[in-house]
């Protein structure tokens, strides 16, 4: 067995990380690091203990670790306490870059550079298929693998070489997004329409690729990506023999694939996001600012909000200012079933800190028992963070509120 503790050092303040003296009583209060470090150092188990720092490195907090990284391997605190590292204890610093690290820190650590392109998306697919084993049979899993290996490489190739992404992402991230979206869409289908598996597996992946690999493309690039994907799907020479795909399984050539949503009934069908039906103003709506007129874009956002909320998964809505991201999202949260969901809307500003972020999230949660908080029993809490990019960057470029949210999602 292995004991692992993960800390994001920039998601909390220096005092919360290392500890500090109370300004009134002058009593010492341990931070997160001394508590975990002491627990691992004094452990009587034979298990290997790993302490992982997953976050940005800067010249403030990392310099206090020099005594730990020396041959002495001792953590020295302001209280005068010195904690000796045990022989079963190790540390890993996982960071994006070493731009702010000093030579003193770099010379004390061994370095491993992980190149994203070296790993590729194939191991990610193998791990993903292993998570699907309880839901799908071995034959179905092999079909899913064949379809992914047929459609995913040309999409990734075109995205990386010929198109420009609105949000910079690696090929592994794009592949992972396609797999996640495919899993969420197929979850109800495998339970209700398992007998028609071969009919909807390829169209479902096509829809997933449009809104994952091609989801971060601007308008002109979307047109090219949609045309390439449709032509590739209809090319019989590249299509695997075990995959059945005809013109009804791919979106129409009128417009782009982004104009249609996949609906699986007796057979897969591609329908327009908005059918153009007349919109009527609700009689109980007195405030005109609360009225959301449905369009194709609003229906897209609502569809994916509903899909990801039902699967308890985070969703990032990106776009220029004034395009209605906040209004559509907040309106959708108001339509959620109050017996199943509770919502919490948080607005970030330049002065938002990680401590304030934590307080705003926990304010809407109940205390279950010591050390555990959560929404009321039987409900899920949906947190909507508006203006995610607003927190002011620190001296070395970190944004603690965003680091706190990232640590929560990672764990």
CSV table of C-alpha atoms in Angstrom, one decimal:
chain,number,residue,atom,x,y,z
A,1,UNK,CA,0.0,0.0,0.0
A,2,UNK,CA,1.0,3.6,-0.6
A,3,UNK,CA,-0.1,6.7,1.4
A,4,UNK,CA,-0.7,9.8,-0.8
A,5,UNK,CA,-1.5,13.4,0.3
A,6,UNK,CA,-1.9,16.1,-2.3
A,7,UNK,CA,-1.6,19.8,-1.6
A,8,UNK,CA,-2.0,22.8,-3.9
A,9,UNK,CA,0.2,25.3,-2.2
A,10,UNK,CA,-1.3,28.3,-4.0
A,11,UNK,CA,-4.9,27.5,-3.2
A,12,UNK,CA,-4.3,28.7,0.4
A,13,UNK,CA,-2.3,31.4,2.1
A,14,UNK,CA,1.2,31.1,3.4
A,15,UNK,CA,-0.1,31.1,7.0
A,16,UNK,CA,-2.6,28.3,6.1
A,17,UNK,CA,0.2,26.3,4.5
A,18,UNK,CA,2.9,26.5,7.1
A,19,UNK,CA,1.1,27.8,10.2
A,20,UNK,CA,1.3,31.1,12.2
A,21,UNK,CA,1.1,32.7,15.6
A,22,UNK,CA,-2.3,34.0,16.7
A,23,UNK,CA,-2.0,37.9,16.8
A,24,UNK,CA,-4.0,38.1,20.0
A,25,UNK,CA,-3.2,35.0,22.1
A,26,UNK,CA,0.2,34.4,20.4
A,27,UNK,CA,-0.6,30.7,20.3
A,28,UNK,CA,0.9,28.7,17.4
A,29,UNK,CA,-1.5,27.1,15.0
A,30,UNK,CA,-0.2,24.5,12.5
A,31,UNK,CA,-0.9,24.8,8.8
A,32,UNK,CA,-1.8,22.1,6.4
A,33,UNK,CA,1.8,21.1,5.6
A,34,UNK,CA,3.0,20.5,9.2
A,35,UNK,CA,0.0,18.4,10.0
A,36,UNK,CA,0.4,16.1,7.0
A,37,UNK,CA,4.2,16.1,7.2
A,38,UNK,CA,4.1,15.2,10.9
A,39,UNK,CA,1.5,12.5,10.3
A,40,UNK,CA,3.6,10.8,7.6
A,41,UNK,CA,6.9,11.2,9.6
A,42,UNK,CA,5.4,9.6,12.7
A,43,UNK,CA,3.5,6.8,10.9
A,44,UNK,CA,4.3,3.3,12.2
A,45,UNK,CA,3.0,1.6,9.1
A,46,UNK,CA,5.4,0.1,6.5
A,47,UNK,CA,3.6,1.8,3.7
A,48,UNK,CA,5.4,4.3,1.4
A,49,UNK,CA,4.3,7.9,2.1
A,50,UNK,CA,4.1,10.4,-0.7
A,51,UNK,CA,3.5,14.2,-0.3
A,52,UNK,CA,2.6,15.7,-3.6
A,53,UNK,CA,2.6,19.5,-4.2
A,54,UNK,CA,0.4,20.0,-7.3
A,55,UNK,CA,0.4,23.6,-8.1
A,56,UNK,CA,2.5,26.6,-9.3
A,57,UNK,CA,6.0,27.1,-7.9
A,58,UNK,CA,7.0,30.6,-6.8
A,59,UNK,CA,9.9,32.1,-4.9
A,60,UNK,CA,7.8,32.6,-1.7
A,61,UNK,CA,6.6,29.3,-0.5
A,62,UNK,CA,9.2,27.0,-2.1
A,63,UNK,CA,12.2,28.7,-0.4
A,64,UNK,CA,10.8,27.6,3.0
A,65,UNK,CA,11.2,24.0,1.8
A,66,UNK,CA,15.0,24.3,1.3
A,67,UNK,CA,15.8,22.6,4.6
A,68,UNK,CA,13.5,19.7,3.7
A,69,UNK,CA,15.2,19.3,0.3
A,70,UNK,CA,18.7,19.4,1.8
A,71,UNK,CA,20.5,16.3,3.1
A,72,UNK,CA,19.1,17.1,6.5
A,73,UNK,CA,15.5,16.5,5.4
A,74,UNK,CA,14.0,18.6,8.2
A,75,UNK,CA,10.9,20.8,8.1
A,76,UNK,CA,11.7,23.9,10.2
A,77,UNK,CA,8.7,25.9,11.4
A,78,UNK,CA,8.4,29.5,12.9
A,79,UNK,CA,7.4,27.9,16.2
A,80,UNK,CA,10.8,26.4,16.6
A,81,UNK,CA,9.6,22.9,15.9
A,82,UNK,CA,11.8,20.7,13.6
A,83,UNK,CA,10.2,17.6,12.0
A,84,UNK,CA,12.6,15.0,10.6
A,85,UNK,CA,11.5,13.2,7.4
A,86,UNK,CA,11.3,9.5,7.8
A,87,UNK,CA,12.9,6.9,5.4
A,88,UNK,CA,9.5,5.9,4.1
A,89,UNK,CA,8.6,9.5,3.2
A,90,UNK,CA,9.1,11.2,-0.3
A,91,UNK,CA,8.0,14.4,-2.0
A,92,UNK,CA,6.9,15.3,-5.5
A,93,UNK,CA,6.5,18.8,-6.9
A,94,UNK,CA,4.2,18.7,-9.9
A,95,UNK,CA,4.2,22.0,-11.7
A,96,UNK,CA,3.6,23.5,-15.2
A,97,UNK,CA,6.9,25.3,-15.4
A,98,UNK,CA,9.9,26.4,-13.3
A,99,UNK,CA,9.9,30.1,-14.4
A,100,UNK,CA,9.7,31.4,-10.8
A,101,UNK,CA,11.9,28.7,-9.2
A,102,UNK,CA,15.3,29.7,-7.9
A,103,UNK,CA,18.5,27.8,-8.8
A,104,UNK,CA,18.7,26.8,-5.1
A,105,UNK,CA,15.4,24.9,-5.4
A,106,UNK,CA,16.2,23.4,-8.8
A,107,UNK,CA,19.6,22.1,-7.8
A,108,UNK,CA,18.0,20.3,-4.9
A,109,UNK,CA,15.5,18.3,-6.9
A,110,UNK,CA,15.6,15.7,-9.6
A,111,UNK,CA,13.8,16.8,-12.8
A,112,UNK,CA,11.4,14.8,-15.1
A,113,UNK,CA,9.9,16.6,-18.0
A,114,UNK,CA,6.6,15.1,-19.3
A,115,UNK,CA,6.0,15.8,-23.0
A,116,UNK,CA,2.3,15.6,-23.7
A,117,UNK,CA,2.8,14.4,-27.3
A,118,UNK,CA,4.9,11.5,-26.2
A,119,UNK,CA,2.1,9.7,-24.3
A,120,UNK,CA,-0.5,10.2,-26.9
A,121,UNK,CA,-4.3,9.5,-26.6
A,122,UNK,CA,-4.1,5.7,-27.0
A,123,UNK,CA,-3.4,4.9,-23.3
A,124,UNK,CA,-6.2,7.3,-22.3
A,125,UNK,CA,-8.6,5.3,-24.5
A,126,UNK,CA,-7.5,2.0,-22.9
A,127,UNK,CA,-8.1,3.4,-19.4
A,128,UNK,CA,-11.4,4.9,-20.5
A,129,UNK,CA,-12.6,1.5,-21.9
A,130,UNK,CA,-11.7,-0.2,-18.6
A,131,UNK,CA,-14.2,2.2,-16.8
A,132,UNK,CA,-17.0,1.0,-19.2
A,133,UNK,CA,-16.6,-2.7,-18.6
A,134,UNK,CA,-19.6,-3.0,-16.2
A,135,UNK,CA,-21.9,-1.4,-18.7
A,136,UNK,CA,-20.8,-2.9,-22.0
A,137,UNK,CA,-20.0,-6.4,-23.1
A,138,UNK,CA,-16.6,-7.3,-24.5
A,139,UNK,CA,-17.9,-7.3,-28.1
A,140,UNK,CA,-19.4,-3.8,-27.6
A,141,UNK,CA,-16.2,-2.5,-26.0
A,142,UNK,CA,-14.2,-3.7,-29.0
A,143,UNK,CA,-16.7,-2.0,-31.3
A,144,UNK,CA,-16.2,1.3,-29.3
A,145,UNK,CA,-12.5,0.9,-29.6
A,146,UNK,CA,-12.7,0.4,-33.4
A,147,UNK,CA,-14.9,3.5,-33.8
A,148,UNK,CA,-12.7,5.7,-31.7
A,149,UNK,CA,-9.6,4.5,-33.6
A,150,UNK,CA,-11.4,5.2,-36.9
A,151,UNK,CA,-12.7,8.7,-36.2
A,152,UNK,CA,-10.6,10.3,-33.5
A,153,UNK,CA,-7.1,10.5,-35.3
A,154,UNK,CA,-8.2,12.5,-38.3
A,155,UNK,CA,-10.1,14.9,-36.1
A,156,UNK,CA,-7.1,15.5,-33.8
A,157,UNK,CA,-4.8,15.8,-36.8
A,158,UNK,CA,-6.9,18.5,-38.5
A,159,UNK,CA,-7.4,20.4,-35.2
A,160,UNK,CA,-3.7,20.4,-34.3
A,161,UNK,CA,-2.3,21.2,-37.8
A,162,UNK,CA,-4.9,23.2,-39.8
A,163,UNK,CA,-7.2,24.9,-37.3
A,164,UNK,CA,-6.9,27.4,-34.4
A,165,UNK,CA,-8.6,26.6,-31.0
A,166,UNK,CA,-10.4,29.3,-29.1
A,167,UNK,CA,-9.0,27.8,-25.9
A,168,UNK,CA,-5.5,26.2,-26.1
A,169,UNK,CA,-5.8,22.4,-25.3
A,170,UNK,CA,-3.5,19.4,-25.8
A,171,UNK,CA,-4.5,16.4,-27.9
A,172,UNK,CA,-4.9,14.3,-24.7
A,173,UNK,CA,-7.4,16.9,-23.3
A,174,UNK,CA,-9.4,16.9,-26.5
A,175,UNK,CA,-9.5,13.1,-26.6
A,176,UNK,CA,-10.5,12.9,-23.0
A,177,UNK,CA,-13.4,15.4,-23.6
A,178,UNK,CA,-14.7,13.2,-26.5
A,179,UNK,CA,-14.6,10.1,-24.3
A,180,UNK,CA,-16.4,11.9,-21.4
A,181,UNK,CA,-19.1,13.3,-23.6
A,182,UNK,CA,-19.6,9.9,-25.3
A,183,UNK,CA,-20.0,8.2,-21.9
A,184,UNK,CA,-22.6,10.7,-20.7
A,185,UNK,CA,-24.7,10.4,-23.9
A,186,UNK,CA,-24.5,6.6,-24.1
A,187,UNK,CA,-25.3,6.1,-20.4
A,188,UNK,CA,-29.2,6.1,-20.9
A,189,UNK,CA,-28.9,4.5,-24.3
A,190,UNK,CA,-27.2,1.3,-23.1
A,191,UNK,CA,-29.9,0.8,-20.5
A,192,UNK,CA,-32.9,1.5,-22.9
A,193,UNK,CA,-31.7,0.7,-26.4
A,194,UNK,CA,-28.9,-1.9,-26.0
A,195,UNK,CA,-30.3,-4.0,-28.8
A,196,UNK,CA,-29.7,-1.2,-31.3
A,197,UNK,CA,-26.1,-0.6,-30.1
A,198,UNK,CA,-24.5,-0.9,-33.6
A,199,UNK,CA,-26.9,1.7,-35.0
A,200,UNK,CA,-26.2,4.5,-32.5
A,201,UNK,CA,-22.6,3.9,-31.4
A,202,UNK,CA,-21.0,5.7,-34.5
A,203,UNK,CA,-23.4,8.6,-34.7
A,204,UNK,CA,-23.1,9.2,-31.0
A,205,UNK,CA,-19.3,9.4,-31.3
A,206,UNK,CA,-19.7,11.8,-34.3
A,207,UNK,CA,-21.8,14.1,-32.1
A,208,UNK,CA,-19.3,13.8,-29.3
A,209,UNK,CA,-16.4,14.7,-31.5
A,210,UNK,CA,-18.2,17.8,-32.9
A,211,UNK,CA,-18.7,19.2,-29.4
A,212,UNK,CA,-15.4,18.1,-27.8
A,213,UNK,CA,-12.6,18.1,-30.4
A,214,UNK,CA,-14.4,20.7,-32.5
A,215,UNK,CA,-16.2,22.4,-29.6
A,216,UNK,CA,-13.4,25.0,-29.0
A,217,UNK,CA,-13.2,26.1,-32.7
A,218,UNK,CA,-14.4,29.6,-33.9
A,219,UNK,CA,-17.0,30.0,-36.7
A,220,UNK,CA,-14.9,29.5,-39.8
A,221,UNK,CA,-12.9,26.6,-38.4
A,222,UNK,CA,-16.2,24.9,-37.4
A,223,UNK,CA,-17.3,24.9,-41.0
A,224,UNK,CA,-14.1,23.2,-42.2
A,225,UNK,CA,-14.1,20.7,-39.4
A,226,UNK,CA,-17.8,19.7,-40.0
A,227,UNK,CA,-17.2,19.2,-43.7
A,228,UNK,CA,-14.1,17.1,-43.1
A,229,UNK,CA,-15.8,14.9,-40.5
A,230,UNK,CA,-18.9,14.3,-42.7
A,231,UNK,CA,-16.8,13.4,-45.8
A,232,UNK,CA,-14.6,11.1,-43.7
A,233,UNK,CA,-17.6,9.2,-42.2
A,234,UNK,CA,-19.2,8.6,-45.7
A,235,UNK,CA,-15.9,7.4,-47.2
A,236,UNK,CA,-16.3,3.6,-47.5
A,237,UNK,CA,-12.6,3.0,-48.1
A,238,UNK,CA,-11.5,4.2,-44.6
A,239,UNK,CA,-14.6,2.8,-42.7
A,240,UNK,CA,-14.0,-0.4,-40.7
A,241,UNK,CA,-16.0,-3.4,-41.9
A,242,UNK,CA,-17.5,-4.0,-38.4
A,243,UNK,CA,-19.0,-0.4,-38.4
A,244,UNK,CA,-22.4,0.3,-40.1
A,245,UNK,CA,-22.8,3.9,-41.2
A,246,UNK,CA,-25.0,5.4,-43.8
A,247,UNK,CA,-26.3,8.9,-44.7
A,248,UNK,CA,-29.0,8.7,-42.0
A,249,UNK,CA,-26.3,8.2,-39.4
A,250,UNK,CA,-24.5,11.4,-40.2
A,251,UNK,CA,-25.8,15.0,-40.0
A,252,UNK,CA,-27.3,16.6,-43.2
A,253,UNK,CA,-25.0,18.6,-45.5
A,254,UNK,CA,-27.3,21.6,-45.2
A,255,UNK,CA,-25.5,24.0,-42.8
A,256,UNK,CA,-23.0,22.3,-40.4
A,257,UNK,CA,-23.1,19.5,-37.9
A,258,UNK,CA,-23.3,22.2,-35.2
A,259,UNK,CA,-26.8,23.0,-36.3
A,260,UNK,CA,-28.2,19.6,-35.3
A,261,UNK,CA,-28.6,17.6,-32.2
A,262,UNK,CA,-28.6,13.8,-32.2
A,263,UNK,CA,-31.8,12.1,-31.0
A,264,UNK,CA,-31.9,8.3,-30.6
A,265,UNK,CA,-35.5,6.9,-30.8
A,266,UNK,CA,-36.2,3.8,-33.0
A,267,UNK,CA,-33.0,4.9,-34.9
A,268,UNK,CA,-30.6,7.8,-34.7
A,269,UNK,CA,-31.9,11.1,-36.0
A,270,UNK,CA,-30.3,14.5,-36.5
A,271,UNK,CA,-32.7,17.4,-35.7
A,272,UNK,CA,-32.2,21.1,-35.6
A,273,UNK,CA,-31.5,22.5,-32.2
A,274,UNK,CA,-34.4,24.9,-32.4
A,275,UNK,CA,-37.4,24.1,-34.6
A,276,UNK,CA,-38.4,27.7,-35.0
A,277,UNK,CA,-41.7,27.4,-33.1
A,278,UNK,CA,-43.3,30.5,-31.8
A,279,UNK,CA,-42.2,31.8,-28.4
A,280,UNK,CA,-44.8,33.0,-26.0
A,281,UNK,CA,-44.0,35.2,-23.0
A,282,UNK,CA,-45.0,33.5,-19.7
A,283,UNK,CA,-48.0,35.3,-18.1
A,284,UNK,CA,-46.3,35.4,-14.6
A,285,UNK,CA,-43.1,37.1,-16.0
A,286,UNK,CA,-43.3,40.8,-15.1
A,287,UNK,CA,-39.6,41.6,-15.5
A,288,UNK,CA,-38.5,41.7,-19.1
A,289,UNK,CA,-34.8,41.0,-18.2
A,290,UNK,CA,-35.9,37.5,-17.0
A,291,UNK,CA,-37.1,36.5,-20.4
A,292,UNK,CA,-34.8,34.2,-22.4
A,293,UNK,CA,-35.9,33.8,-26.0
A,294,UNK,CA,-34.8,30.4,-27.3
A,295,UNK,CA,-32.3,30.3,-30.1
A,296,UNK,CA,-29.9,27.7,-31.4
A,297,UNK,CA,-27.1,29.0,-29.2
A,298,UNK,CA,-29.2,29.0,-26.0
A,299,UNK,CA,-30.5,25.5,-26.7
A,300,UNK,CA,-26.9,24.3,-27.1
A,301,UNK,CA,-25.9,25.7,-23.7
A,302,UNK,CA,-29.0,24.4,-22.0
A,303,UNK,CA,-28.5,20.9,-23.5
A,304,UNK,CA,-24.9,20.6,-22.2
A,305,UNK,CA,-25.7,22.2,-18.9
A,306,UNK,CA,-28.5,19.6,-18.3
A,307,UNK,CA,-26.2,16.8,-19.5
A,308,UNK,CA,-23.3,17.7,-17.3
A,309,UNK,CA,-25.3,18.6,-14.2
A,310,UNK,CA,-27.1,15.2,-14.4
A,311,UNK,CA,-23.7,13.5,-14.4
A,312,UNK,CA,-22.3,15.6,-11.6
A,313,UNK,CA,-19.5,16.9,-13.9
A,314,UNK,CA,-17.9,20.4,-14.2
A,315,UNK,CA,-18.6,22.4,-17.3
A,316,UNK,CA,-16.7,25.5,-18.6
A,317,UNK,CA,-18.7,28.0,-20.7
A,318,UNK,CA,-16.3,30.2,-22.7
A,319,UNK,CA,-17.1,33.1,-25.0
A,320,UNK,CA,-16.7,36.8,-25.6
A,321,UNK,CA,-18.3,39.4,-23.2
A,322,UNK,CA,-22.0,40.1,-23.7
A,323,UNK,CA,-23.0,36.8,-25.4
A,324,UNK,CA,-25.4,35.8,-22.6
A,325,UNK,CA,-23.3,33.1,-20.9
A,326,UNK,CA,-24.3,34.2,-17.4
A,327,UNK,CA,-28.0,34.9,-18.2
A,328,UNK,CA,-28.6,31.5,-19.9
A,329,UNK,CA,-26.8,29.6,-17.2
A,330,UNK,CA,-28.5,31.4,-14.3
A,331,UNK,CA,-31.9,31.0,-16.0
A,332,UNK,CA,-31.3,27.2,-16.4
A,333,UNK,CA,-30.3,26.8,-12.7
A,334,UNK,CA,-33.7,28.4,-11.8
A,335,UNK,CA,-35.5,25.7,-13.8
A,336,UNK,CA,-33.8,22.8,-11.9
A,337,UNK,CA,-36.0,20.5,-9.7
A,338,UNK,CA,-35.7,22.0,-6.2
A,339,UNK,CA,-36.3,18.6,-4.6
A,340,UNK,CA,-33.1,17.3,-6.2
A,341,UNK,CA,-30.8,20.3,-6.7
A,342,UNK,CA,-29.8,23.4,-4.8
A,343,UNK,CA,-27.9,26.1,-6.6
A,344,UNK,CA,-25.2,28.6,-5.4
A,345,UNK,CA,-24.2,31.5,-7.7
A,346,UNK,CA,-20.8,33.0,-7.0
A,347,UNK,CA,-19.4,36.2,-8.7
A,348,UNK,CA,-15.6,36.5,-8.8
A,349,UNK,CA,-14.0,40.0,-8.8
A,350,UNK,CA,-10.4,41.3,-8.7
A,351,UNK,CA,-10.4,41.2,-4.9
A,352,UNK,CA,-11.7,37.6,-4.5
A,353,UNK,CA,-9.4,35.5,-2.4
A,354,UNK,CA,-9.2,31.7,-1.9
A,355,UNK,CA,-10.5,32.1,1.7
A,356,UNK,CA,-13.5,34.1,0.5
A,357,UNK,CA,-14.2,31.6,-2.3
A,358,UNK,CA,-14.3,28.8,0.3
A,359,UNK,CA,-16.6,30.7,2.5
A,360,UNK,CA,-19.0,31.5,-0.3
A,361,UNK,CA,-19.2,27.8,-1.3
A,362,UNK,CA,-19.6,26.4,2.2
A,363,UNK,CA,-22.2,29.1,3.2
A,364,UNK,CA,-24.8,27.1,1.3
A,365,UNK,CA,-23.8,23.7,2.7
A,366,UNK,CA,-24.8,21.9,5.9
A,367,UNK,CA,-22.5,20.4,8.4
A,368,UNK,CA,-22.9,16.6,8.4
A,369,UNK,CA,-20.4,15.6,11.0
A,370,UNK,CA,-16.9,16.7,12.1
A,371,UNK,CA,-14.9,17.5,9.0
A,372,UNK,CA,-17.7,16.8,6.6
A,373,UNK,CA,-20.1,19.3,4.9
A,374,UNK,CA,-22.5,18.9,2.1
A,375,UNK,CA,-25.9,20.0,0.7
A,376,UNK,CA,-29.2,18.9,2.3
A,377,UNK,CA,-29.7,15.1,2.2
A,378,UNK,CA,-31.0,13.9,-1.1
A,379,UNK,CA,-29.9,17.0,-3.0
A,380,UNK,CA,-26.9,17.9,-5.2
A,381,UNK,CA,-25.4,21.4,-4.9
A,382,UNK,CA,-24.7,23.1,-8.2
A,383,UNK,CA,-22.1,25.9,-7.9
A,384,UNK,CA,-22.1,28.5,-10.8
A,385,UNK,CA,-18.9,30.6,-10.8
A,386,UNK,CA,-19.4,33.8,-12.8
A,387,UNK,CA,-16.5,35.8,-14.2
A,388,UNK,CA,-14.0,33.0,-13.5
A,389,UNK,CA,-11.1,35.0,-15.0
A,390,UNK,CA,-11.5,38.0,-12.7
A,391,UNK,CA,-9.3,37.3,-9.6
A,392,UNK,CA,-6.2,39.4,-9.6
A,393,UNK,CA,-2.9,37.6,-10.4
A,394,UNK,CA,-0.4,37.5,-7.6
A,395,UNK,CA,3.2,38.7,-8.0
A,396,UNK,CA,4.3,35.4,-9.6
A,397,UNK,CA,1.2,34.9,-11.7
A,398,UNK,CA,-1.0,32.5,-9.6
A,399,UNK,CA,-4.7,33.0,-9.0
A,400,UNK,CA,-5.5,31.3,-5.6
A,401,UNK,CA,-9.3,31.2,-6.1
A,402,UNK,CA,-8.9,29.3,-9.4
A,403,UNK,CA,-6.3,27.1,-7.9
A,404,UNK,CA,-8.7,26.2,-5.1
A,405,UNK,CA,-11.4,25.2,-7.6
A,406,UNK,CA,-8.9,23.2,-9.6
A,407,UNK,CA,-7.7,21.3,-6.5
A,408,UNK,CA,-11.4,20.5,-5.7
A,409,UNK,CA,-12.0,19.2,-9.2
A,410,UNK,CA,-8.8,17.1,-9.2
A,411,UNK,CA,-9.7,15.3,-6.0
